[in-house]
Coordinates of C-alpha atoms in Angstrom, one line a residue:
Chain W
M1 CA 120.9 114.9 93.6
N2 CA 123.3 115.9 96.3
R3 CA 123.0 119.0 98.5
Q4 CA 125.6 121.2 96.6
E5 CA 123.7 120.4 93.3
L6 CA 120.4 121.5 94.9
V7 CA 121.8 124.6 96.4
N8 CA 123.4 125.5 93.0
T9 CA 120.1 125.2 91.3
I10 CA 118.4 127.5 93.9
R11 CA 121.1 130.0 93.2
E12 CA 120.8 129.9 89.4
K13 CA 117.2 130.0 89.3
K14 CA 116.7 132.3 92.1
S15 CA 114.0 130.0 93.1
Y16 CA 113.0 127.5 95.9
L17 CA 109.6 126.6 94.5
C18 CA 108.4 123.0 94.5
V19 CA 105.5 122.3 92.2
G20 CA 103.1 119.8 93.7
L21 CA 101.7 117.4 91.1
D22 CA 98.7 116.4 93.1
T23 CA 96.9 115.6 90.0
D24 CA 93.3 114.7 90.5
I25 CA 91.7 113.3 87.3
S26 CA 88.3 114.8 88.4
K27 CA 90.0 118.7 88.3
I28 CA 91.8 118.7 85.0
P29 CA 90.5 120.4 81.9
K30 CA 88.0 118.5 80.4
H31 CA 89.7 118.8 76.7
L32 CA 92.5 116.5 78.1
L33 CA 90.2 113.6 79.0
S34 CA 90.4 112.2 75.2
H35 CA 94.1 111.6 75.7
A36 CA 95.3 107.9 76.3
D37 CA 96.8 109.2 79.7
P38 CA 95.0 112.3 80.7
V39 CA 96.9 112.8 83.9
F40 CA 100.2 112.5 82.3
A41 CA 99.2 114.9 79.6
F42 CA 98.3 117.5 82.2
N43 CA 101.4 116.9 84.1
K44 CA 103.6 117.1 80.9
A45 CA 102.1 120.5 80.2
I46 CA 102.6 121.6 83.7
I47 CA 106.2 120.7 83.6
D48 CA 106.8 122.0 80.2
A49 CA 105.2 125.3 81.5
T50 CA 107.1 125.5 85.0
K51 CA 110.5 123.7 84.6
D52 CA 112.6 126.8 84.4
L53 CA 110.9 128.3 87.3
C54 CA 110.8 125.6 90.0
V55 CA 113.6 123.5 91.6
A56 CA 111.7 120.6 92.6
Y57 CA 108.6 118.7 91.7
K58 CA 106.7 116.7 94.5
I59 CA 104.3 113.9 93.3
N60 CA 101.6 113.0 95.9
T61 CA 101.4 109.3 95.5
A62 CA 98.0 108.9 96.7
F63 CA 96.3 110.5 93.5
Y64 CA 98.2 108.2 91.5
E65 CA 97.7 104.9 93.6
S66 CA 94.0 105.4 93.8
L67 CA 93.8 104.9 89.9
G68 CA 95.3 101.3 90.3
I69 CA 98.0 100.1 88.1
R70 CA 97.3 102.8 85.5
G71 CA 98.0 105.2 88.1
W72 CA 101.4 103.9 88.7
E73 CA 102.2 103.7 85.1
T74 CA 101.2 107.4 85.0
L75 CA 103.5 108.3 88.0
Q76 CA 106.5 106.3 86.3
R77 CA 105.8 108.5 83.0
T78 CA 105.7 111.6 85.0
V79 CA 109.1 111.1 87.0
E80 CA 110.8 110.0 83.7
Y81 CA 109.6 113.1 82.2
I82 CA 111.0 115.7 84.8
P83 CA 114.2 117.0 83.5
K84 CA 117.6 116.1 85.2
G85 CA 118.5 118.9 87.5
I86 CA 115.2 119.2 89.0
F87 CA 114.9 117.6 92.6
T88 CA 112.1 115.0 92.8
I89 CA 110.1 114.2 95.8
A90 CA 107.7 111.3 96.1
D91 CA 105.4 112.4 98.7
A92 CA 104.5 109.0 99.9
K93 CA 104.7 109.4 103.8
R94 CA 105.8 105.8 104.2
G95 CA 106.9 104.3 107.4
D96 CA 107.7 100.8 108.4
I97 CA 110.5 98.9 110.0
G98 CA 113.6 97.4 109.0
N99 CA 113.5 95.3 105.8
T100 CA 110.1 96.8 104.9
A101 CA 111.3 100.3 105.1
T102 CA 114.1 99.0 102.8
Q103 CA 111.6 97.9 100.3
Y104 CA 109.9 101.3 100.5
A105 CA 113.1 102.9 100.0
K106 CA 114.1 100.9 97.0
T107 CA 110.7 101.6 95.4
F108 CA 111.0 105.1 95.4
Y109 CA 114.7 105.6 95.2
E110 CA 115.4 102.9 92.5
T111 CA 112.2 101.4 90.9
Y112 CA 110.9 104.9 90.2
A113 CA 114.3 106.8 90.6
F114 CA 113.0 109.6 92.9
D115 CA 115.6 111.9 94.6
S116 CA 113.7 111.7 98.0
V117 CA 110.6 110.3 99.7
T118 CA 108.5 111.7 102.6
V119 CA 108.8 109.3 105.8
A120 CA 106.4 109.0 108.7
P121 CA 108.3 109.0 111.9
Y122 CA 105.9 107.4 114.5
M123 CA 107.8 103.9 114.6
G124 CA 111.2 105.4 115.5
K125 CA 114.8 104.8 114.4
D126 CA 114.6 101.6 112.7
S127 CA 111.6 103.0 110.5
V128 CA 113.7 106.2 109.5
T129 CA 117.4 105.0 109.1
P130 CA 116.8 102.6 106.3
F131 CA 116.0 105.5 104.2
L132 CA 119.2 107.2 104.8
E133 CA 121.5 104.6 103.3
F134 CA 121.4 105.2 99.7
N135 CA 123.9 107.5 98.0
Q136 CA 122.5 110.9 97.2
K137 CA 118.9 110.2 98.2
W138 CA 117.0 111.8 100.9
A139 CA 114.5 111.0 103.5
I140 CA 112.0 113.9 104.2
V141 CA 110.7 113.3 107.7
L142 CA 107.4 114.8 108.9
G143 CA 108.2 117.3 111.5
L144 CA 105.4 119.8 112.0
T145 CA 102.5 119.4 109.7
S146 CA 100.2 122.4 108.1
N147 CA 97.0 120.6 109.0
E148 CA 94.6 121.2 112.1
G149 CA 95.4 117.7 113.2
S150 CA 98.8 118.6 114.0
K151 CA 97.5 119.9 117.3
D152 CA 96.5 116.3 118.3
F153 CA 99.9 114.7 118.8
Q154 CA 102.9 116.8 117.4
L155 CA 101.9 119.9 119.5
Q156 CA 101.6 117.8 122.6
K157 CA 104.3 118.4 125.2
V158 CA 106.8 115.7 125.8
G159 CA 108.5 116.9 129.0
N160 CA 109.6 120.5 128.5
T161 CA 109.3 120.4 124.6
Y162 CA 106.8 119.7 122.0
L163 CA 106.6 116.3 120.4
Y164 CA 107.5 117.6 116.9
E165 CA 110.7 119.2 118.4
K166 CA 111.6 116.0 120.1
V167 CA 110.8 114.1 116.8
M168 CA 112.9 116.6 114.6
K169 CA 115.9 116.7 117.0
T170 CA 116.0 113.0 117.5
C171 CA 115.5 112.0 113.7
A172 CA 118.3 114.9 112.9
S173 CA 120.8 112.9 115.1
W174 CA 120.2 109.7 112.8
G175 CA 121.1 111.4 109.7
T176 CA 123.1 114.5 108.2
V177 CA 122.1 117.6 106.3
E178 CA 123.1 115.7 103.1
N179 CA 120.5 112.9 103.5
M180 CA 117.6 114.4 105.5
M181 CA 115.1 117.1 105.2
F182 CA 112.1 117.9 107.2
V183 CA 108.4 118.7 106.4
V184 CA 107.3 122.0 108.1
G185 CA 104.0 123.3 107.3
A186 CA 103.6 126.8 105.9
T187 CA 100.7 127.4 108.2
Q188 CA 103.4 127.0 111.2
A189 CA 105.0 130.2 110.4
D190 CA 105.3 131.3 114.0
S191 CA 107.0 128.1 114.7
I192 CA 109.4 128.0 111.6
G193 CA 111.8 130.5 113.1
H194 CA 112.2 128.4 116.3
I195 CA 112.6 125.2 114.2
R196 CA 115.6 127.0 112.3
S197 CA 117.1 127.8 115.5
F198 CA 117.7 124.3 116.4
L199 CA 118.2 123.0 113.0
P200 CA 120.0 125.8 111.3
D201 CA 121.5 123.9 108.3
H202 CA 118.7 121.4 107.2
F203 CA 116.5 121.7 104.2
F204 CA 112.6 122.1 105.0
L205 CA 110.1 121.0 102.7
V206 CA 107.2 123.5 103.3
P207 CA 103.8 122.7 101.9
G208 CA 100.7 124.9 102.8
V209 CA 101.1 128.1 100.8
G210 CA 98.6 129.0 98.4
A211 CA 95.3 127.1 99.0
Q212 CA 96.0 126.1 102.6
G213 CA 96.7 129.9 103.4
G214 CA 100.5 129.9 104.6
S215 CA 102.4 133.3 104.0
L216 CA 105.5 132.9 101.6
K217 CA 106.8 136.2 103.2
D218 CA 106.6 134.8 106.7
I219 CA 108.1 131.4 105.9
S220 CA 110.9 133.2 104.0
E221 CA 111.8 135.7 106.5
K222 CA 112.0 133.0 109.2
G223 CA 113.2 129.9 107.4
L224 CA 115.6 130.9 104.7
N225 CA 119.3 130.1 105.5
K226 CA 122.6 130.8 103.6
D227 CA 122.0 127.7 101.3
G228 CA 118.3 128.6 100.9
G229 CA 117.4 125.7 103.0
L230 CA 113.7 125.8 101.9
L231 CA 111.8 124.1 99.2
V232 CA 108.3 125.8 99.3
N233 CA 105.7 123.7 97.8
A234 CA 102.6 125.1 95.9
S235 CA 100.3 122.4 94.3
R236 CA 96.6 123.7 93.6
A237 CA 97.7 127.3 93.4
V238 CA 99.8 126.5 90.5
I239 CA 98.4 123.5 88.8
Y240 CA 95.0 124.5 89.0
A241 CA 95.3 128.4 88.2
G242 CA 93.4 127.9 85.2
N243 CA 91.0 125.3 84.1
D244 CA 90.6 125.5 80.4
E245 CA 92.8 125.3 77.3
N246 CA 95.2 127.8 78.6
F247 CA 95.7 126.0 82.0
A248 CA 99.6 125.7 81.3
E249 CA 100.0 129.4 80.7
D250 CA 97.9 130.1 83.8
A251 CA 99.9 127.7 85.7
R252 CA 103.0 129.3 84.5
N253 CA 101.8 132.7 85.4
S254 CA 101.2 131.5 89.0
A255 CA 104.8 129.9 89.2
M256 CA 106.1 133.2 87.9
K257 CA 104.7 135.1 90.8
Y258 CA 106.0 132.7 93.2
Q259 CA 109.4 132.7 91.6
A260 CA 109.7 136.6 91.2
E261 CA 108.8 137.0 95.1
M262 CA 111.2 134.1 96.0
G263 CA 114.0 135.7 93.9
M264 CA 113.6 139.0 96.1
Y265 CA 113.8 137.1 99.4
L266 CA 116.7 134.9 98.1
G267 CA 118.6 138.2 97.3
N268 CA 118.7 139.3 100.8
A269 CA 119.7 135.7 102.4
I270 CA 122.2 134.0 100.2
Chain V
M1 CA 83.3 92.7 106.4
N2 CA 81.5 93.7 109.5
R3 CA 82.5 93.0 113.0
Q4 CA 79.9 90.4 113.7
E5 CA 81.0 88.6 110.7
L6 CA 84.6 88.5 111.8
V7 CA 83.6 87.3 115.3
N8 CA 81.5 84.8 113.8
T9 CA 84.3 83.7 111.8
I10 CA 86.8 83.5 114.6
R11 CA 84.3 81.3 116.6
E12 CA 83.7 79.0 113.8
K13 CA 87.5 78.4 112.8
K14 CA 88.5 78.5 116.5
S15 CA 91.3 80.7 115.3
Y16 CA 92.4 84.3 115.2
L17 CA 95.5 83.8 113.1
C18 CA 96.3 86.3 110.4
V19 CA 98.8 85.0 107.8
G20 CA 101.2 87.8 106.7
L21 CA 101.9 87.7 102.9
D22 CA 105.1 89.4 103.1
T23 CA 106.4 87.7 100.0
D24 CA 110.0 88.5 99.2
I25 CA 110.8 87.3 95.6
S26 CA 114.4 86.5 96.9
K27 CA 113.2 84.2 99.6
I28 CA 110.7 81.9 97.9
P29 CA 111.6 78.3 96.8
K30 CA 113.5 78.4 93.4
H31 CA 111.3 76.1 91.5
L32 CA 108.6 78.9 91.7
L33 CA 110.7 81.4 89.6
S34 CA 109.8 79.7 86.2
H35 CA 106.3 80.8 86.9
A36 CA 105.1 84.0 84.8
D37 CA 104.2 85.6 88.4
P38 CA 106.4 83.7 90.9
V39 CA 105.0 85.7 93.9
F40 CA 101.5 85.1 92.8
A41 CA 102.2 81.3 92.4
F42 CA 103.8 81.4 96.0
N43 CA 100.9 83.2 97.4
K44 CA 98.2 81.1 95.9
A45 CA 99.8 77.8 97.4
I46 CA 100.1 79.3 100.7
I47 CA 96.6 80.6 100.6
D48 CA 95.2 77.1 99.3
A49 CA 97.3 75.5 102.3
T50 CA 96.0 78.0 105.2
K51 CA 92.6 79.3 104.4
D52 CA 90.8 77.0 106.6
L53 CA 93.2 77.9 109.5
C54 CA 93.4 81.6 109.4
V55 CA 90.7 84.2 109.5
A56 CA 92.8 87.0 107.9
Y57 CA 95.6 87.6 105.5
K58 CA 97.7 90.8 105.8
I59 CA 99.6 92.0 102.8
N60 CA 102.7 93.9 103.3
T61 CA 102.5 96.3 100.3
A62 CA 106.2 97.3 100.4
F63 CA 107.1 93.9 99.1
Y64 CA 105.0 94.4 96.2
E65 CA 105.5 98.1 95.6
S66 CA 109.3 97.6 95.2
L67 CA 108.6 95.4 92.4
G68 CA 107.1 98.3 90.5
I69 CA 103.9 97.9 88.2
R70 CA 104.1 94.2 88.1
G71 CA 104.2 94.1 91.6
W72 CA 101.0 95.9 92.0
E73 CA 99.7 93.4 89.5
T74 CA 100.7 90.5 91.8
L75 CA 99.0 92.2 94.9
Q76 CA 95.7 92.5 92.9
R77 CA 95.9 89.0 91.7
T78 CA 96.7 87.9 95.4
V79 CA 93.8 90.0 96.9
E80 CA 91.3 88.6 94.4
Y81 CA 92.4 85.0 95.1
I82 CA 91.6 85.2 98.8
P83 CA 88.3 83.5 99.5
K84 CA 85.3 85.5 100.7
G85 CA 84.6 85.5 104.3
I86 CA 88.4 85.9 105.1
F87 CA 89.3 89.3 106.4
T88 CA 92.1 91.3 104.2
I89 CA 94.3 93.9 105.5
A90 CA 96.5 96.0 103.4
D91 CA 99.6 96.7 105.7
A92 CA 100.3 99.9 104.0
K93 CA 100.6 102.2 106.9
R94 CA 99.3 105.2 105.0
G95 CA 98.9 108.7 106.8
D96 CA 98.1 111.9 105.0
I97 CA 95.4 114.7 105.3
G98 CA 92.0 115.3 104.0
N99 CA 91.6 114.6 100.3
T100 CA 94.7 112.8 100.1
A101 CA 93.8 110.4 102.9
T102 CA 90.4 109.8 101.1
Q103 CA 92.5 108.9 98.0
Y104 CA 94.4 106.3 99.9
A105 CA 91.3 104.9 101.6
K106 CA 89.8 104.6 97.9
T107 CA 93.0 103.0 96.8
F108 CA 92.7 100.0 99.4
Y109 CA 89.1 99.8 100.2
E110 CA 88.0 100.2 96.5
T111 CA 90.5 99.8 94.0
Y112 CA 91.9 96.8 95.6
A113 CA 89.0 95.9 97.8
F114 CA 90.6 95.3 101.0
D115 CA 88.7 95.1 104.2
S116 CA 91.1 97.3 106.0
V117 CA 94.3 99.4 105.7
T118 CA 96.8 100.1 108.4
V119 CA 97.0 104.1 109.1
A120 CA 100.0 105.9 110.7
P121 CA 98.5 108.5 113.2
Y122 CA 101.4 111.2 113.4
M123 CA 99.4 113.7 111.4
G124 CA 96.3 113.7 113.6
K125 CA 92.4 113.6 113.3
D126 CA 92.2 114.8 109.8
S127 CA 94.6 112.1 108.6
V128 CA 92.7 109.3 110.4
T129 CA 89.0 110.1 110.1
P130 CA 88.8 109.9 106.2
F131 CA 89.7 106.2 106.6
L132 CA 86.4 105.7 108.9
E133 CA 83.9 106.9 106.3
F134 CA 83.4 103.7 104.5
N135 CA 80.8 101.0 105.2
Q136 CA 82.2 97.9 106.5
K137 CA 85.7 99.1 105.9
W138 CA 88.4 99.5 108.8
A139 CA 91.3 101.6 109.6
I140 CA 93.8 99.9 111.7
V141 CA 95.8 102.7 113.5
L142 CA 99.3 102.0 114.6
G143 CA 99.4 102.2 118.4
L144 CA 102.4 100.5 120.1
T145 CA 104.6 98.8 117.6
S146 CA 106.7 95.7 118.0
N147 CA 110.1 97.3 117.1
E148 CA 113.1 98.8 119.0
G149 CA 112.2 102.1 117.6
S150 CA 108.9 102.1 119.6
K151 CA 110.9 103.5 122.5
D152 CA 111.9 106.6 120.5
F153 CA 108.5 108.5 120.4
Q154 CA 105.6 105.9 121.4
L155 CA 107.2 105.3 124.8
Q156 CA 107.8 109.0 125.4
K157 CA 105.6 110.5 128.4
V158 CA 103.0 113.1 127.2
G159 CA 101.9 114.4 130.8
N160 CA 101.2 111.3 132.8
T161 CA 100.8 109.1 130.1
Y162 CA 102.8 107.4 127.3
L163 CA 102.5 108.8 123.8
Y164 CA 101.1 105.6 122.4
E165 CA 98.3 105.6 125.1
K166 CA 97.4 109.4 124.4
V167 CA 97.3 108.3 120.6
M168 CA 95.1 105.1 121.1
K169 CA 92.6 106.9 123.3
T170 CA 92.5 109.9 121.3
C171 CA 92.0 108.1 118.0
A172 CA 89.4 105.5 119.5
S173 CA 87.3 108.7 120.2
W174 CA 87.2 109.5 116.6
G175 CA 85.9 105.9 115.3
T176 CA 83.8 103.1 116.9
V177 CA 84.7 99.3 117.5
E178 CA 83.2 98.7 114.2
N179 CA 85.5 100.7 112.0
M180 CA 88.8 101.0 113.9
M181 CA 91.4 98.5 115.1
F182 CA 94.9 99.0 116.5
V183 CA 98.2 97.7 115.7
V184 CA 100.0 96.5 119.1
G185 CA 103.1 94.5 118.8
A186 CA 103.4 91.0 120.2
T187 CA 106.6 91.9 121.9
Q188 CA 104.9 94.4 124.1
A189 CA 103.1 91.7 126.1
D190 CA 103.5 93.5 129.3
S191 CA 101.5 96.4 127.9
I192 CA 98.9 94.4 126.3
G193 CA 97.0 93.9 129.4
H194 CA 97.1 97.7 130.1
I195 CA 95.8 98.6 126.9
R196 CA 92.9 96.1 126.9
S197 CA 92.2 97.8 130.1
F198 CA 91.2 101.0 128.4
L199 CA 90.2 99.5 125.2
P200 CA 88.1 96.7 126.3
D201 CA 86.3 96.2 123.1
H202 CA 88.5 97.1 120.1
F203 CA 90.2 94.5 118.0
F204 CA 94.2 94.6 118.1
L205 CA 96.2 93.5 115.1
V206 CA 99.3 91.8 116.7
P207 CA 102.3 91.5 114.6
G208 CA 105.6 90.0 116.0
V209 CA 104.9 86.3 117.0
G210 CA 107.3 83.8 115.7
A211 CA 110.3 85.4 114.0
Q212 CA 110.2 88.5 116.1
G213 CA 109.9 86.5 119.3
G214 CA 106.6 87.6 120.8
S215 CA 104.6 84.9 122.9
L216 CA 101.3 83.9 121.8
K217 CA 100.4 82.6 125.1
D218 CA 101.2 86.0 126.8
I219 CA 99.3 87.8 124.2
S220 CA 96.4 85.7 124.4
E221 CA 96.1 85.6 127.9
K222 CA 96.3 89.2 128.2
G223 CA 94.6 90.5 125.0
L224 CA 91.5 88.1 124.3
N225 CA 88.2 89.6 125.0
K226 CA 84.7 88.0 124.8
D227 CA 84.7 88.5 120.9
G228 CA 88.1 87.4 120.5
G229 CA 89.3 90.8 119.9
L230 CA 92.8 89.9 118.5
L231 CA 94.1 89.0 115.2
V232 CA 97.7 87.7 115.7
N233 CA 99.8 87.8 112.5
A234 CA 102.3 85.4 111.6
S235 CA 104.5 86.1 108.5
R236 CA 108.0 84.5 108.2
A237 CA 107.1 81.6 110.7
V238 CA 104.4 80.5 108.3
I239 CA 105.2 81.3 104.9
Y240 CA 109.0 80.4 105.1
A241 CA 108.4 77.4 107.3
G242 CA 109.9 75.3 104.4
N243 CA 111.9 76.4 101.4
D244 CA 111.6 73.6 99.1
E245 CA 108.8 71.8 96.9
N246 CA 107.0 71.0 100.3
F247 CA 106.8 74.6 101.3
A248 CA 103.0 74.7 101.2
E249 CA 102.7 71.7 103.3
D250 CA 105.2 73.0 105.9
A251 CA 103.3 76.3 106.1
R252 CA 100.3 74.4 106.7
N253 CA 101.8 72.6 109.4
S254 CA 103.1 75.8 111.0
A255 CA 99.5 77.4 110.7
M256 CA 97.9 74.4 112.3
K257 CA 100.2 74.7 115.2
Y258 CA 99.2 78.3 115.8
Q259 CA 95.5 77.4 115.1
A260 CA 95.6 74.5 117.6
E261 CA 97.0 76.8 120.3
M262 CA 94.7 79.5 119.6
G263 CA 91.7 76.9 119.8
M264 CA 92.8 76.2 123.3
Y265 CA 93.0 79.8 124.4
L266 CA 89.8 80.9 122.7
G267 CA 88.0 78.0 124.6
N268 CA 88.7 79.6 127.7
A269 CA 88.0 83.1 126.7
I270 CA 84.6 83.5 124.4

């Protein structure tokens, strides 16, 4: 999916909601466990219930990888089930060099046909640029993450600036606003305005609202740009909103609240 | 595998060679392509030809992941074929937080039963410590890598020190020499003596000899400690030493040269 298509979708749906399919087989409603593929049965119901409210789905690959080969089968079924026109994110945080990075890019862009993959920047240019060489595919580079551990390295000073700022500015110089986004945690609302000042046009993938406590209002006020420019992810707060036979309806109600709030903020911005 | 078992194996085999199974289906001898699982057929022959000469095998997961589900089947077959007593490394460079990191740890330590997995440190403490909570399993954290891009961030100054040094010292404080190793690229021989000065007891996984040009002599003189303390990886220089029906014998001959040289350096050190 290209940038203009994504922007159009955000305008049409009045939403920049990304639903995170971090589906943990130990947390899904018990009545699904009799299905041949319980995680897919869950994902299918969540997608059916939220596809008109969100503009993206993010699949946290760890939850699928840990199930072994059948987990990858579930992942493949899930990606294939996501309707065309919704942006797909492999939240896989890959990062390696040269030909190995190309293999990872092919894995997610071609083998599983995602629109994008999250990328870890620690190894530098030759670990990031191989993800930029595919038409209408996106590298989403870790910038400033939502977790406590972001203080350990990302918030260390490199010269006069924080490491995350150095990383984001440097990586941005290797790509364009058409093939690169950044991860910026929702719990970092104080920083998001600052980041927007030096990256006015990039999309940011923002995890951490809901269960992790980030404020949608703060993020939106500081992070929205004229194209939207945000994909705000909610995982647990949507997919585990309920835990019985009405789980899909509960997920829909949760997604509707996010979408309604987003529609309000978008009305002021784009 | 625990540390003492690894040290004993290094002493017995007079080797600290790790063979990297970065097996690219487009580079293996053509006569193998008629096998039901050509990559496994190749890996099996390489393992048979080198298992008495090396102490570890490193599987670069990207080459398997890019083949989709059948790639994971090949990976599983390969890990299961590696003889007991040889240290296994999933070179997967995973890095995510909390429960997601735990899912990755379970993927490689339990689902596929590797001894260790490579871990990217950018997200900080809560992305690294979940990999340390499994008995006799190892996180191998990226320290200073062998690629050109290591200059972009790892070799930036944080206060009076390089970022890689800050990362390695900080990560080392979260684990022990029994559950953590570091990746130090062979092309960074000038730095390996310095790194050894502040991490005297940790094992280092050293990729980059052979095709990437690192010197085994330099690395060994500067990096060996009383327990060996190095796993030096050769991938292409061993597995693609030949490319016809004698490829396994050619791989063995290449591994023998490394082992013979290592035996000489080890004789002086441990």
